mmCIF file of C-alpha atoms in Angstrom:
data_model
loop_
_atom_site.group_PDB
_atom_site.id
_atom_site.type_symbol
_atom_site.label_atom_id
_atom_site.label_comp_id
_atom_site.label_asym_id
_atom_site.label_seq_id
_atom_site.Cartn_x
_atom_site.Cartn_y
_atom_site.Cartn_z
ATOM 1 C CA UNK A 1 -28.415 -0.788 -60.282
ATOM 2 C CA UNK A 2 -27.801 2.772 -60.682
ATOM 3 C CA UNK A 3 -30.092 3.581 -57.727
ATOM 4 C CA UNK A 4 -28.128 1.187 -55.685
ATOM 5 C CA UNK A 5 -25.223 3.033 -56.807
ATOM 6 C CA UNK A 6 -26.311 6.864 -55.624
ATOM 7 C CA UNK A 7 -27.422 4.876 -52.196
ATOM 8 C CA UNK A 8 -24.225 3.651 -51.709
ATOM 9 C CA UNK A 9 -22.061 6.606 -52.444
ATOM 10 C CA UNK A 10 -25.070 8.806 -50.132
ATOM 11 C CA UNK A 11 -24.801 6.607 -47.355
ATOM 12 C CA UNK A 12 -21.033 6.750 -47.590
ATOM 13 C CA UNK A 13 -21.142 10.442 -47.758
ATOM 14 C CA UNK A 14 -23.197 10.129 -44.670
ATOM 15 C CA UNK A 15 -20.541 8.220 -43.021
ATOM 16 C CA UNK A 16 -17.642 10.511 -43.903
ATOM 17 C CA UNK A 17 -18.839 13.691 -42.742
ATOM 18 C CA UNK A 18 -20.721 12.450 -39.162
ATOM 19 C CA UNK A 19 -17.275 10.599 -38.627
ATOM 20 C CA UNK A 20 -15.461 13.759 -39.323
ATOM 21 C CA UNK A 21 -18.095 15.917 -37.447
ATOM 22 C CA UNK A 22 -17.368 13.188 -33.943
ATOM 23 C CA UNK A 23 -13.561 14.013 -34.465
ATOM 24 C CA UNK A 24 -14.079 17.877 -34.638
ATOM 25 C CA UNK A 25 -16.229 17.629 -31.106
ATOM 26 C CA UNK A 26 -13.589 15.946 -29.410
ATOM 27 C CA UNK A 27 -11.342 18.704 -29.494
ATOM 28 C CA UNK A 28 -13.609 21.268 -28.479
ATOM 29 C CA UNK A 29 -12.903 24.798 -29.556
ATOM 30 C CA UNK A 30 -9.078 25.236 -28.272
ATOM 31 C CA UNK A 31 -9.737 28.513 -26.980
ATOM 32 C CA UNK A 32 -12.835 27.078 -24.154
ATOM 33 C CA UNK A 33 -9.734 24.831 -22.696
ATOM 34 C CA UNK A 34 -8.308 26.636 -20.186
ATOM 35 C CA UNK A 35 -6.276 25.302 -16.274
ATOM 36 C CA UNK A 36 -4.800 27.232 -13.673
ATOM 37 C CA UNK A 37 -1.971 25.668 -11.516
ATOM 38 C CA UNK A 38 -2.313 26.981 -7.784
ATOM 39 C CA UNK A 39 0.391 25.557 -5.143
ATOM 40 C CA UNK A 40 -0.106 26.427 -1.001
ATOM 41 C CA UNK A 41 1.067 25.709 2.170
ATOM 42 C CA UNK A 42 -0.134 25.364 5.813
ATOM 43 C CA UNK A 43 1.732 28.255 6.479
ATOM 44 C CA UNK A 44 4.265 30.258 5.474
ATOM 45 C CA UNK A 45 7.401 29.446 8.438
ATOM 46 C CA UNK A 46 9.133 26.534 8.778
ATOM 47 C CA UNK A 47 12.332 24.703 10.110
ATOM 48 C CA UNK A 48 15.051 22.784 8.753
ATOM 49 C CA UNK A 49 13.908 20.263 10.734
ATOM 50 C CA UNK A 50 10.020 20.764 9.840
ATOM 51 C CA UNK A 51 7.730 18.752 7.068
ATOM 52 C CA UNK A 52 6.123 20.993 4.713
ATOM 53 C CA UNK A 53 2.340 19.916 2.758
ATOM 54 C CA UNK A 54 2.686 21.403 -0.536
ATOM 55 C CA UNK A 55 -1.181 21.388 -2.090
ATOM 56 C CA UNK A 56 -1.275 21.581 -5.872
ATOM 57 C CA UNK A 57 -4.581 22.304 -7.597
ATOM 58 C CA UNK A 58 -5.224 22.242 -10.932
ATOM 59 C CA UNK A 59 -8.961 24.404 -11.878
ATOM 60 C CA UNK A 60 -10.624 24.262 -15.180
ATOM 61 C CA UNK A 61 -10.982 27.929 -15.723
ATOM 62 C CA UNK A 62 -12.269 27.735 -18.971
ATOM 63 C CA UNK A 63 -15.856 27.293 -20.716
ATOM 64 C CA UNK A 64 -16.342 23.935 -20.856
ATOM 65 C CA UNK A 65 -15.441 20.479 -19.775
ATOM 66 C CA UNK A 66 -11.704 18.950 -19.772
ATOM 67 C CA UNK A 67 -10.103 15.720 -18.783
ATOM 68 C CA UNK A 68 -7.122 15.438 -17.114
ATOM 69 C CA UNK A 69 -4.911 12.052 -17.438
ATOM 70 C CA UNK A 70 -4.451 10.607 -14.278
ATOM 71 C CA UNK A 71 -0.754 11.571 -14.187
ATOM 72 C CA UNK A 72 -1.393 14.467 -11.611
ATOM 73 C CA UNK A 73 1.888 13.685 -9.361
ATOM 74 C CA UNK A 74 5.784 14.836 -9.035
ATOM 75 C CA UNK A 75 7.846 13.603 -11.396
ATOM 76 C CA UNK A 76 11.330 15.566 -12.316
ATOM 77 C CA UNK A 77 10.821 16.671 -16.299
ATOM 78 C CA UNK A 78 7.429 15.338 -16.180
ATOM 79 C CA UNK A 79 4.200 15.973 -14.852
ATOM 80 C CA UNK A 80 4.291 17.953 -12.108
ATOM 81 C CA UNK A 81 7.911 19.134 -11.289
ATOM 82 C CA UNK A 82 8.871 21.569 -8.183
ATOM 83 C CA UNK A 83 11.364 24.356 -8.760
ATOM 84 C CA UNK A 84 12.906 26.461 -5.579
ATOM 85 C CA UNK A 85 14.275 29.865 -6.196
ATOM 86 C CA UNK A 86 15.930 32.539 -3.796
ATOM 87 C CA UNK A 87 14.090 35.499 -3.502
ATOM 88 C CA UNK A 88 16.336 36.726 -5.856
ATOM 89 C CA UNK A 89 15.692 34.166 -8.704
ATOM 90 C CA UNK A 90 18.752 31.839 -8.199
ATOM 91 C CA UNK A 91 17.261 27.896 -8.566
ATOM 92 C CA UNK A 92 18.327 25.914 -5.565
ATOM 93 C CA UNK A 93 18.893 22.860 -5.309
ATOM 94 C CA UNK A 94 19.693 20.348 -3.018
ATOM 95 C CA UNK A 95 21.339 16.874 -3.288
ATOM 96 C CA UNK A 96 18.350 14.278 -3.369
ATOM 97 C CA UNK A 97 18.639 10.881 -1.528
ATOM 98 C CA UNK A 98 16.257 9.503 -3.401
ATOM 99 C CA UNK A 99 14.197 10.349 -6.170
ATOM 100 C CA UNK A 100 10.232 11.402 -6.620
ATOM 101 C CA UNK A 101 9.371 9.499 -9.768
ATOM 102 C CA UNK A 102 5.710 8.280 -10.686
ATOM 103 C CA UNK A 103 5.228 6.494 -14.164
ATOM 104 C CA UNK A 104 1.333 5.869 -14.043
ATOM 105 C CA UNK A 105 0.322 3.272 -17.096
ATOM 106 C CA UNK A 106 -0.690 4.553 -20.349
ATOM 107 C CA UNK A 107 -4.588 3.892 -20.519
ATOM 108 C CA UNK A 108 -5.866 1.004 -22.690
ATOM 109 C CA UNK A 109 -6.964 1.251 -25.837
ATOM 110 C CA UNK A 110 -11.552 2.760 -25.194
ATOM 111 C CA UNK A 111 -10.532 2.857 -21.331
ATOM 112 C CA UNK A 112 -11.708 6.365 -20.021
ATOM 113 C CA UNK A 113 -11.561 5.245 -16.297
ATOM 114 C CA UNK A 114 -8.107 6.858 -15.814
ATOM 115 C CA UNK A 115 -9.230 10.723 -16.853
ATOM 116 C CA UNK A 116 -10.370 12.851 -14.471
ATOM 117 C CA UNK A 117 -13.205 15.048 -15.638
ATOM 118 C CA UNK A 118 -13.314 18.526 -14.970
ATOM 119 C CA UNK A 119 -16.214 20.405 -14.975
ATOM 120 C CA UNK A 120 -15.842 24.340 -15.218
ATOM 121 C CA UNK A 121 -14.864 25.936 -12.149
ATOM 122 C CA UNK A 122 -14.244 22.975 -10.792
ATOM 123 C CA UNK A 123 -10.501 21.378 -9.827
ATOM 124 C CA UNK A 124 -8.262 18.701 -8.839
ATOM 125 C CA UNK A 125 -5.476 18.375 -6.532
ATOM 126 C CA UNK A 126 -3.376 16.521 -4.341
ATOM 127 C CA UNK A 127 -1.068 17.294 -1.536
ATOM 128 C CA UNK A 128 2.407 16.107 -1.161
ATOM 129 C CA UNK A 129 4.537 16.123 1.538
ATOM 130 C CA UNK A 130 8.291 17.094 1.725
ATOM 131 C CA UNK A 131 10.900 17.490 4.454
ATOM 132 C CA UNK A 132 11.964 21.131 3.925
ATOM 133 C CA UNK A 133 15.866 19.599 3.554
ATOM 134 C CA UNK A 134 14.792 18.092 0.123
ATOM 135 C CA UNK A 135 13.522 21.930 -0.940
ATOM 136 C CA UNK A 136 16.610 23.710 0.988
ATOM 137 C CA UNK A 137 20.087 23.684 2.704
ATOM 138 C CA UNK A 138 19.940 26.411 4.767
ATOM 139 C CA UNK A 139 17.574 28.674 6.382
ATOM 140 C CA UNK A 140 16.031 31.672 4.066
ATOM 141 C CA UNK A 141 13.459 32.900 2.036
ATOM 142 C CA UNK A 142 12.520 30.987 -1.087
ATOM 143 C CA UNK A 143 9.790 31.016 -3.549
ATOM 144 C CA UNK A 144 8.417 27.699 -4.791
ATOM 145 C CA UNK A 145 6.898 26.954 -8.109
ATOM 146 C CA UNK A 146 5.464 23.832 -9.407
ATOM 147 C CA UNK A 147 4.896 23.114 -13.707
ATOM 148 C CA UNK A 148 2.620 20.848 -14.945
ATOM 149 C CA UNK A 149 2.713 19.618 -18.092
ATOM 150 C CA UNK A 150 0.407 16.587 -19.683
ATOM 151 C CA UNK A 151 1.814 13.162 -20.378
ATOM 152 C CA UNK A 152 -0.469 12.641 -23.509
ATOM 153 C CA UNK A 153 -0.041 13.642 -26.971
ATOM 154 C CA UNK A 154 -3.258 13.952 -29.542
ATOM 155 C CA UNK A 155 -0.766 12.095 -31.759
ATOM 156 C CA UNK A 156 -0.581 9.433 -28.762
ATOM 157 C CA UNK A 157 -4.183 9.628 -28.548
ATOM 158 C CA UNK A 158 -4.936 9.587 -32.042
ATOM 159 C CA UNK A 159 -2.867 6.528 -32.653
ATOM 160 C CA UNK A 160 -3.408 3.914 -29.692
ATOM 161 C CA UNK A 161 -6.498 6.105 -27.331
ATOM 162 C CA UNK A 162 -9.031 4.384 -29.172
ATOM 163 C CA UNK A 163 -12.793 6.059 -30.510
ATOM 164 C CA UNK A 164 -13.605 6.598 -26.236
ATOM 165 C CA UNK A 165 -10.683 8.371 -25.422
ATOM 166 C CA UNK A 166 -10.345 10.139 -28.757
ATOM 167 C CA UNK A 167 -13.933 12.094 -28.126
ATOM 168 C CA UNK A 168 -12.739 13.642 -25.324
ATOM 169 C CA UNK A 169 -11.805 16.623 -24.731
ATOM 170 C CA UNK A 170 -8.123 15.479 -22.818
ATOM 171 C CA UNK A 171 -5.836 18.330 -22.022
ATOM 172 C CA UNK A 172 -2.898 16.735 -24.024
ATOM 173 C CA UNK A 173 1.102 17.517 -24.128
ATOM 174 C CA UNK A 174 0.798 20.110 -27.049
ATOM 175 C CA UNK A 175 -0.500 22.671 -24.619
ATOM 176 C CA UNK A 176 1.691 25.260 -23.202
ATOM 177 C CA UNK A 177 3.293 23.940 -19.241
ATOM 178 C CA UNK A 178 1.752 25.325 -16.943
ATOM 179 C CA UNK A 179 3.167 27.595 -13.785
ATOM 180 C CA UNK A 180 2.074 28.298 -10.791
ATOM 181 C CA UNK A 181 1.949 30.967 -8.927
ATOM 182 C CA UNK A 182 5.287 31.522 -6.481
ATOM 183 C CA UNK A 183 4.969 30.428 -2.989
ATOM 184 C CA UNK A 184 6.826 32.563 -0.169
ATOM 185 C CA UNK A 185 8.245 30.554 2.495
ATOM 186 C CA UNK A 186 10.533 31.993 5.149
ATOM 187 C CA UNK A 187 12.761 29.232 6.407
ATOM 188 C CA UNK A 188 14.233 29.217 9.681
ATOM 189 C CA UNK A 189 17.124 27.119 11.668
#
């Protein structure tokens, strides 16, 4: 009966420390996690009248291998948000006729279909496309900057991601926004 006993409570031991040594791999050393935010253009002149293809890449520029949600798109406070200044640092803005607003689905509980993975070096991006009336009123120069920030918390994660989710290692909302670089473009009328 003892022996039974000292199984038990060694197996149990077992159990304990290979569950807590799965949970310390999913978040992989903080410090290997690393993304840049890049934002172009086709070129750096445009009209009032003109459309402009703003590409936005996100690069794993760190150690080892991240996930990104699948919630890589514009969405004002959110996401990715785009921020015009005037070459001397004054925000624009313009009125909007209608808004940019993705709400992609929180994943299901084990479903890892929805993150992207990111190998090191390697990066994601899309390109979106704006008439350069929703970035500006009037002809000028203005720098453009886009923010990223995660949708997902680990406390999210923690509580609804399920065991799949939970072992990776998802770039999640407690990590600093991003900023990209400042894009020049000379508007003209």
């Amino acid at each position: 009966m003892t022996r039974q006993i000292v199984v038990c409570v060694l197996m149990a031991g077992l159990s304990l420390c290979s569950a807590q040594e799965r949970s310390h791999s999913a978040s992989t050393d903080d410090s290997s996690m690393r993304l840049s935010l890049t934002i172009r253009a086709e070129r750096q002149v445009y009209s009032l009248s003109d459309s402009v293809p703003l590409e936005v890449q996100l690069t794993n520029t760190g150690s080892s291998t991240l996930y990104l949600y699948d919630d890589v798109c514009f969405n004002p406070g959110n996401f990715l948000t785009l921020d015009v200044f005037t070459t001397s640092g004054k925000e624009v803005s313009v009125p909007i006729t209608y808004l940019r607003d993705c709400l992609p689905p929180a994943p299901r509980r084990n479903d890892t279909s929805g993150f992207f993975r990111l190998e090191r070096q390697s990066f994601y991006g899309i390109i979106e496309t704006y008439a350069v009336r929703e970035l500006v009123a009037e002809p000028g120069e203005y720098d453009v900057v886009v923010h990223y920030e995660a949708a997902l918390s680990k406390n999210w994660i923690a509580k609804y991601g399920g065991a799949k989710i939970a072992d990776l290692p998802v770039w999640t909302r407690e990590r600093p926004v991003l900023a990209s670089n400042r894009l020049r473009i000379i508007v003209k009328p």
